[in-house]
PDB file of C-alpha atoms and ligand atoms in Angstrom:
ATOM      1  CA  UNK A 247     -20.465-162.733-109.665  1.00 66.00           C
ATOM      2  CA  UNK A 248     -22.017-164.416-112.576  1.00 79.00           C
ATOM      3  CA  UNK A 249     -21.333-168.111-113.466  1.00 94.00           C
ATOM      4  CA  UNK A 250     -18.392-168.321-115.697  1.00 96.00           C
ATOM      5  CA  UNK A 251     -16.596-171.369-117.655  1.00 98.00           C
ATOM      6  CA  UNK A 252     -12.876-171.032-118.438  1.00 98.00           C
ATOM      7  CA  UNK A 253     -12.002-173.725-121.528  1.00 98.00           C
ATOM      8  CA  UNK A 254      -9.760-173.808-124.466  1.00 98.00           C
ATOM      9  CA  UNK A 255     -10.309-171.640-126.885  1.00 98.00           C
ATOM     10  CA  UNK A 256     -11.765-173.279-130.307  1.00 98.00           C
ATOM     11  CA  UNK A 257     -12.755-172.492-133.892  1.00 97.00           C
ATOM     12  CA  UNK A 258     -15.537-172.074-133.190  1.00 98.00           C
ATOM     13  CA  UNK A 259     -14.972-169.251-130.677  1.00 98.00           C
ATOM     14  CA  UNK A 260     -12.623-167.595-133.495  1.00 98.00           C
ATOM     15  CA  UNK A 261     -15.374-164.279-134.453  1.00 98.00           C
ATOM     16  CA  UNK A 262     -16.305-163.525-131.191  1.00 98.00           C
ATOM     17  CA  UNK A 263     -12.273-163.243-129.802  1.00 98.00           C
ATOM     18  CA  UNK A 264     -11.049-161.466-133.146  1.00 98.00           C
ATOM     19  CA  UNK A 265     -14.208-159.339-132.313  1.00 98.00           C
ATOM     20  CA  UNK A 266     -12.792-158.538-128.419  1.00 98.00           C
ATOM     21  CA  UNK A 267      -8.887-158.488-129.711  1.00 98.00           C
ATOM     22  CA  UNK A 268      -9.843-155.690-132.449  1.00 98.00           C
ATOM     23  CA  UNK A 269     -12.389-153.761-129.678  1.00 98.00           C
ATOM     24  CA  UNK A 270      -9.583-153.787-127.210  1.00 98.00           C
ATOM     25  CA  UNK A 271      -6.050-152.884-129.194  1.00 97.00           C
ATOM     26  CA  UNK A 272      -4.917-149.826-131.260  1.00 93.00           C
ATOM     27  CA  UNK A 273      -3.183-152.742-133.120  1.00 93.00           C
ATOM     28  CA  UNK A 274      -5.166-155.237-133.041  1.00 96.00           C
ATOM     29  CA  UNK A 275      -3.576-159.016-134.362  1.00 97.00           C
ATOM     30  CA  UNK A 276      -4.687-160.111-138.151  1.00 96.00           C
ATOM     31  CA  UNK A 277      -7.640-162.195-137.563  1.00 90.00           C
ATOM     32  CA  UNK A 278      -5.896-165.250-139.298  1.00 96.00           C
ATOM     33  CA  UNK A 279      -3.147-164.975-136.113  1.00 98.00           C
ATOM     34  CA  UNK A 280      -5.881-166.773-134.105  1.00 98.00           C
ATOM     35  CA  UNK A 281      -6.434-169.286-135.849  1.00 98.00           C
ATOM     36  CA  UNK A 282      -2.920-170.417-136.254  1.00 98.00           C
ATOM     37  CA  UNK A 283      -2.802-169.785-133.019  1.00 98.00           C
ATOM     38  CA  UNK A 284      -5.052-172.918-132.415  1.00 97.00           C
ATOM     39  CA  UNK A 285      -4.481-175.171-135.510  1.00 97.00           C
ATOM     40  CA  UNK A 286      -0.931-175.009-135.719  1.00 97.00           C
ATOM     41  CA  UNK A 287       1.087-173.298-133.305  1.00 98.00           C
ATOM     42  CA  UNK A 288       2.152-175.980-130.825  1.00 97.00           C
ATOM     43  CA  UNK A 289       3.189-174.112-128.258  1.00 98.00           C
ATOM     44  CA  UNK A 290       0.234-172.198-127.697  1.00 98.00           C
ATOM     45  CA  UNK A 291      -1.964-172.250-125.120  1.00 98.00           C
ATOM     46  CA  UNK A 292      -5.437-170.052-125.888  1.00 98.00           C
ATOM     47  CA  UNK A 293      -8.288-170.089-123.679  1.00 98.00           C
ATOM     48  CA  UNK A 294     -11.807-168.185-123.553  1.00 98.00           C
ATOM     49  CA  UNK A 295     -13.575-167.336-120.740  1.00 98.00           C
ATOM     50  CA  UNK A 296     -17.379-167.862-121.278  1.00 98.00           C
ATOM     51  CA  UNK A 297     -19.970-166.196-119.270  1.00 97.00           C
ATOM     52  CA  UNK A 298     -23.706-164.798-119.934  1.00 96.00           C
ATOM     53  CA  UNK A 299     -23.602-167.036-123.334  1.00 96.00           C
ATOM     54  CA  UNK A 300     -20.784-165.238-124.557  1.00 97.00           C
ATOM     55  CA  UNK A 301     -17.018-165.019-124.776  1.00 98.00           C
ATOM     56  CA  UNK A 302     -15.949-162.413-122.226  1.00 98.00           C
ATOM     57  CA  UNK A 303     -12.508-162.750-122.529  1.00 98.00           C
ATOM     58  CA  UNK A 304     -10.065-164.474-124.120  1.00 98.00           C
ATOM     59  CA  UNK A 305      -5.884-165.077-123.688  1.00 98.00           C
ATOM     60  CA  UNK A 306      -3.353-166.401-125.621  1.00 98.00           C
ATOM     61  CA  UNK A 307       0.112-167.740-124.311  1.00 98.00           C
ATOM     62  CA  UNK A 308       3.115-169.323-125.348  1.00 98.00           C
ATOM     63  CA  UNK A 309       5.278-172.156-123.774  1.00 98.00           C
ATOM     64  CA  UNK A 310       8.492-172.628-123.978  1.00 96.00           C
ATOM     65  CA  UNK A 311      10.259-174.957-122.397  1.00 95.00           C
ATOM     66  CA  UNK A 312       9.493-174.182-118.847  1.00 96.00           C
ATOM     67  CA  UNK A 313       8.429-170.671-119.536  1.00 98.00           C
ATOM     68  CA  UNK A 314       4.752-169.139-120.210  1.00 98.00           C
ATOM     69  CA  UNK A 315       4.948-166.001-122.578  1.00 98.00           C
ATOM     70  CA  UNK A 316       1.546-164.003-122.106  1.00 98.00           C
ATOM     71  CA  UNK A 317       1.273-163.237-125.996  1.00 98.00           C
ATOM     72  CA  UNK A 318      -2.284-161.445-125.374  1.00 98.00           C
ATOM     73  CA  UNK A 319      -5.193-161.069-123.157  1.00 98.00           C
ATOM     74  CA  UNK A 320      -8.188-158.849-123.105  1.00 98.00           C
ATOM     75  CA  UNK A 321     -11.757-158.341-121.287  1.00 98.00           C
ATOM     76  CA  UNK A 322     -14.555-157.708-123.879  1.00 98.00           C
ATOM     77  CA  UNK A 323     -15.842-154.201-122.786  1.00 98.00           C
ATOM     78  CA  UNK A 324     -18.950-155.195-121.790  1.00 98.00           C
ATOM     79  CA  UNK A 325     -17.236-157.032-118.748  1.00 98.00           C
ATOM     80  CA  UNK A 326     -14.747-155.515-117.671  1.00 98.00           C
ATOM     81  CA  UNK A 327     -13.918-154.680-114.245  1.00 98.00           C
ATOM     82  CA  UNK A 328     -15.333-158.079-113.292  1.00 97.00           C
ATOM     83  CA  UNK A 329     -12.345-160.102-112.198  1.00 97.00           C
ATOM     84  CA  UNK A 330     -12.977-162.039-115.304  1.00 98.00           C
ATOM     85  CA  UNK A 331      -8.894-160.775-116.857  1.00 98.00           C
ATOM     86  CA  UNK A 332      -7.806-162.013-113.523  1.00 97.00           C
ATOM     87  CA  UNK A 333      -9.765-165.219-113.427  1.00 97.00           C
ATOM     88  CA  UNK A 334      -8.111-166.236-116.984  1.00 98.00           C
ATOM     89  CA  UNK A 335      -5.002-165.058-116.899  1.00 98.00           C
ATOM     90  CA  UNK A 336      -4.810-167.294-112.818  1.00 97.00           C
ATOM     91  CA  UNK A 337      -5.971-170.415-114.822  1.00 97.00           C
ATOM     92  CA  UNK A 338      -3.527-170.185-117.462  1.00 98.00           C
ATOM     93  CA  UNK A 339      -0.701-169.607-115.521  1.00 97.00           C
ATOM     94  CA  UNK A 340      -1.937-172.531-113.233  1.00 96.00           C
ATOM     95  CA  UNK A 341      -2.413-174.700-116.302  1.00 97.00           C
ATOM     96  CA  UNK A 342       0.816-174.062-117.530  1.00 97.00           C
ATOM     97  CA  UNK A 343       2.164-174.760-113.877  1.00 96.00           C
ATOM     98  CA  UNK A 344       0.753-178.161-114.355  1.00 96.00           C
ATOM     99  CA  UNK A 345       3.208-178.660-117.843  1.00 96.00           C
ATOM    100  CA  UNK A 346       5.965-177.640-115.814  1.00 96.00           C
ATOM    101  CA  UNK A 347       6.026-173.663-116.193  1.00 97.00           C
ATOM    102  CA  UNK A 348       8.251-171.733-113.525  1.00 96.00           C
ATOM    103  CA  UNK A 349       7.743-168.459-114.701  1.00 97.00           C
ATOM    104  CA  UNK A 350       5.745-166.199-117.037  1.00 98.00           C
ATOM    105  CA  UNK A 351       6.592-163.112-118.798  1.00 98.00           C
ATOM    106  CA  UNK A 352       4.830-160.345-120.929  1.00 98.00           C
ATOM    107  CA  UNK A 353       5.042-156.942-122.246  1.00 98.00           C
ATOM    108  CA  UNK A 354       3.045-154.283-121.712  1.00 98.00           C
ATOM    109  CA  UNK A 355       2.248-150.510-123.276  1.00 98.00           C
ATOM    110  CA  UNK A 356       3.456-148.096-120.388  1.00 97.00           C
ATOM    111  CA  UNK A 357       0.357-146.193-120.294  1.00 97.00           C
ATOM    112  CA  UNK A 358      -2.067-149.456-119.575  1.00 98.00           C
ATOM    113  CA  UNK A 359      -2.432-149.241-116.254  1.00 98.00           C
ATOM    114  CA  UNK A 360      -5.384-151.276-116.052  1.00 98.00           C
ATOM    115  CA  UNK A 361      -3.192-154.391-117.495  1.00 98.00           C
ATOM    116  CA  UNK A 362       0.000-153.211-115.347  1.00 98.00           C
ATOM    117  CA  UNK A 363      -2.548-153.052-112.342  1.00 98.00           C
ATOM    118  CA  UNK A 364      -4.121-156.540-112.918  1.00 98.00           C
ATOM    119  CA  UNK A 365      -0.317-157.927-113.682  1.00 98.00           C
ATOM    120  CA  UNK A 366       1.294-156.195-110.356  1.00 97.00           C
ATOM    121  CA  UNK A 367      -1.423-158.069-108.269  1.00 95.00           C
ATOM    122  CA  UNK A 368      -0.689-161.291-109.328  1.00 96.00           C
ATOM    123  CA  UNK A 369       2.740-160.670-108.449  1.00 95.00           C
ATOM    124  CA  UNK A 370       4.585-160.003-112.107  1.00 97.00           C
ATOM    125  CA  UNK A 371       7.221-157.304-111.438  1.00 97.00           C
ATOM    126  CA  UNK A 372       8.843-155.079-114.111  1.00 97.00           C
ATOM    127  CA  UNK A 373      12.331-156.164-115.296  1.00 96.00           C
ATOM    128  CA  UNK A 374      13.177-153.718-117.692  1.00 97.00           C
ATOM    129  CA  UNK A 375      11.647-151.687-120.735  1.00 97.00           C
ATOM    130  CA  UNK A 376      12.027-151.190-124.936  1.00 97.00           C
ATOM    131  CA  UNK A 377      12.102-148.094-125.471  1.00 97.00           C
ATOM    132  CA  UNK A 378       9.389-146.591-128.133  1.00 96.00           C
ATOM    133  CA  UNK A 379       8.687-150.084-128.918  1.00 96.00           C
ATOM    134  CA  UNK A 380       4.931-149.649-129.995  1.00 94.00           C
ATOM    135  CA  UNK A 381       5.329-147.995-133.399  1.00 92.00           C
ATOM    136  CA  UNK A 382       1.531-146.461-133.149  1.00 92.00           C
ATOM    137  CA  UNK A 383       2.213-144.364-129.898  1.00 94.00           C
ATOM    138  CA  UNK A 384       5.481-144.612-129.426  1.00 95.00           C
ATOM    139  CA  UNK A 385       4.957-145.942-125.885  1.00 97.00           C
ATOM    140  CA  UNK A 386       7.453-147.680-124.436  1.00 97.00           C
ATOM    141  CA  UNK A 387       7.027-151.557-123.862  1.00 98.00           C
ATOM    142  CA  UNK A 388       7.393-152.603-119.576  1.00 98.00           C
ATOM    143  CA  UNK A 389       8.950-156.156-119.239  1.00 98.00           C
ATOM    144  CA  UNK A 390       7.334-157.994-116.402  1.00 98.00           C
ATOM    145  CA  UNK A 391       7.745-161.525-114.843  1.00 98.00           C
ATOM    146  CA  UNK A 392       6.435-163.452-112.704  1.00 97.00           C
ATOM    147  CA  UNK A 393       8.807-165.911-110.732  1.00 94.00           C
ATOM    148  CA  UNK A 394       6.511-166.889-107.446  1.00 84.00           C
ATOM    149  CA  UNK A 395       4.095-168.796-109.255  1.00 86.00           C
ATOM    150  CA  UNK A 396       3.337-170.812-106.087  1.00 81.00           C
ATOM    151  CA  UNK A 397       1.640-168.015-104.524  1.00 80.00           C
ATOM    152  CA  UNK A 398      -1.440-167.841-107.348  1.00 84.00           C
ATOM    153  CA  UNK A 399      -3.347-171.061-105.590  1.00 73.00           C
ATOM    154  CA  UNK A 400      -6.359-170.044-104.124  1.00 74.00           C
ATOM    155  CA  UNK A 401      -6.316-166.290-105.450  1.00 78.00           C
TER     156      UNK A 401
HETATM  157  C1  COA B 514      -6.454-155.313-118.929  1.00 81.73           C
HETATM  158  C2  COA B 514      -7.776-156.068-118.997  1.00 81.73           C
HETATM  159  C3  COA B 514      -7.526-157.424-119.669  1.00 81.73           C
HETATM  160  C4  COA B 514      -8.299-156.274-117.567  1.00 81.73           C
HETATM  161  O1  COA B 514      -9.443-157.104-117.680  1.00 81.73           O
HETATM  162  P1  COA B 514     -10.618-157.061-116.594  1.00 81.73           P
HETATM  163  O2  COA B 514     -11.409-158.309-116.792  1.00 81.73           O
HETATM  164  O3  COA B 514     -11.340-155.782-116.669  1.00 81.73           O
HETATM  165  O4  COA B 514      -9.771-157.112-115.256  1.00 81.73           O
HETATM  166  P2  COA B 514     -10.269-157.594-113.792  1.00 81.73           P
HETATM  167  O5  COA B 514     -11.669-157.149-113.569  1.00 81.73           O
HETATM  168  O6  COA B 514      -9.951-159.028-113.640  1.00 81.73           O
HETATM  169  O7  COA B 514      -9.318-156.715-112.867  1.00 81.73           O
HETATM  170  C5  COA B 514      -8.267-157.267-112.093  1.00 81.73           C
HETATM  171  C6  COA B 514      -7.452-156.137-111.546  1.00 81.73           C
HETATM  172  O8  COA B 514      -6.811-155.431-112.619  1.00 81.73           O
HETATM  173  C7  COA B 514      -6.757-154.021-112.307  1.00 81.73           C
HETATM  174  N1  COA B 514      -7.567-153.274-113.257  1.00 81.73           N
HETATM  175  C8  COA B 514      -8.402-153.778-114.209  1.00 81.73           C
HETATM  176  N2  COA B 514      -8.958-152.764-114.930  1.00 81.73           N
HETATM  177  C9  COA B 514      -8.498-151.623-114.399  1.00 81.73           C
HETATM  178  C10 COA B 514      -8.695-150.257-114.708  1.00 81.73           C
HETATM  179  N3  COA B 514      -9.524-149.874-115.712  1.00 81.73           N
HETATM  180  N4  COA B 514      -8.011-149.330-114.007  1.00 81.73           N
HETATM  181  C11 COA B 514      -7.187-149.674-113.015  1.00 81.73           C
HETATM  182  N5  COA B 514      -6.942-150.978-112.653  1.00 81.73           N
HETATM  183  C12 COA B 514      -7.595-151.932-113.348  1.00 81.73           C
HETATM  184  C13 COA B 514      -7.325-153.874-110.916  1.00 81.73           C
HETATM  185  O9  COA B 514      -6.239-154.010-110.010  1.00 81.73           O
HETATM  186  C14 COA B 514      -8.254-155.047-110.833  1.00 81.73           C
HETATM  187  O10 COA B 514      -8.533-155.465-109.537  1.00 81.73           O
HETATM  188  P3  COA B 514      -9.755-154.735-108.743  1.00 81.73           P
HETATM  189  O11 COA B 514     -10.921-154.731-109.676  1.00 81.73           O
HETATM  190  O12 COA B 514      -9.925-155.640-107.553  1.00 81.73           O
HETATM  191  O13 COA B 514      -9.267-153.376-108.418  1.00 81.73           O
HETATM  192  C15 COA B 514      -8.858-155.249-119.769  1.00 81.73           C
HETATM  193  O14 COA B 514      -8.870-153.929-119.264  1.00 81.73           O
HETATM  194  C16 COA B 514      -8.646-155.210-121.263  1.00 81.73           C
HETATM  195  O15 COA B 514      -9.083-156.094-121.996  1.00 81.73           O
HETATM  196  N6  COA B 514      -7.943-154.169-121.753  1.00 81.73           N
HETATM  197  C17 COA B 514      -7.707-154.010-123.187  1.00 81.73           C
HETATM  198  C18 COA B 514      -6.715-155.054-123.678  1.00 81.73           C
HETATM  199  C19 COA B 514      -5.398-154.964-122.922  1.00 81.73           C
HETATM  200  O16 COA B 514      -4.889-153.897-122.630  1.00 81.73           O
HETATM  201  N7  COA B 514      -4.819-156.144-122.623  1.00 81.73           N
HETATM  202  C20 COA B 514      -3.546-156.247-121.937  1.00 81.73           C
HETATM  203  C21 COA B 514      -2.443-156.125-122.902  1.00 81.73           C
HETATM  204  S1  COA B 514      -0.846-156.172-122.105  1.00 81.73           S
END
């Protein structure tokens, strides 16, 4: 695998993850969101995986209190299928470990398999569902948790 850097995301990193985020949803977030997201919002946690000189993915989570929310993740195209989703999504959830998280949570379309997939093997299972709750399909949004985040050192 290539050499990769995992740090927090910055301003400076703010066209090349609005450019992943709008390559990689139907509905993508307004390109402003990010940039709240590290000026302002204090309980976010955003980091950007680097690798080849470029972002290759980026994720964005919330903490509350001794919860992580995954608010959004994604793989730019051009690396997907890498481990590099994995490899970020481990390192948050292991960062927020560190600031006392116990569990994380997200939601998910119900036809993204690739992100229910890459979820499942971390361990997140589904707790329930919203039914129709992504306007643009339709789809239905699967709740998912993850409560044994022990188990993620040395994945
Ligand atoms: C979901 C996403 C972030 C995965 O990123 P990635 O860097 O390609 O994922 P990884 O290479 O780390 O894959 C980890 C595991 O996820 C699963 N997975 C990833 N892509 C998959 C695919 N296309 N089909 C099936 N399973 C997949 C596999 O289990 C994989 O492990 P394996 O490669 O050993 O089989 C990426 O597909 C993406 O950006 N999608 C668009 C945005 C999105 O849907 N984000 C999630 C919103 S809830």
């Amino acid at each position: 695998m290539s050499e990769f850097l995992i740090r927090k995301m910055t301003e400076d990193d703010l066209e090349q993850v609005i450019a992943i985020d709008q390559v990689s949803f139907s509905l993508p977030w307004p390109a402003r969101s990010f940039h709240y997201e590290i000026t302002s919002n204090e309980v976010s946690r955003s980091w950007v995986l680097e690798c080849e000189g470029r972002i290759a993915a980026m994720m964005v989570g919330w903490l509350m209190v001794d919860e992580l929310h995954v608010a959004t993740i994604a793989t730019h195209p051009d690396f997907r299928r890498r481990g590099l989703g994995k490899k970020i999504l481990v390192h948050a959830l292991l960062a927020a470990q560190e600031e006392g998280v116990i569990r994380a949570f997200l939601e998910v379309r119900e036809k993204n398999e690739a992100a229910q997939n890459l979820y499942r093997n971390l361990g997140f299972v589904e707790d329930g569902r919203r039914k129709e709750y992504y306007k643009d399909t339709m789809e239905d949004a699967i709740l998912m948790s993850l409560n044994e985040m022990n188990d993620l050192q040395g994945v």
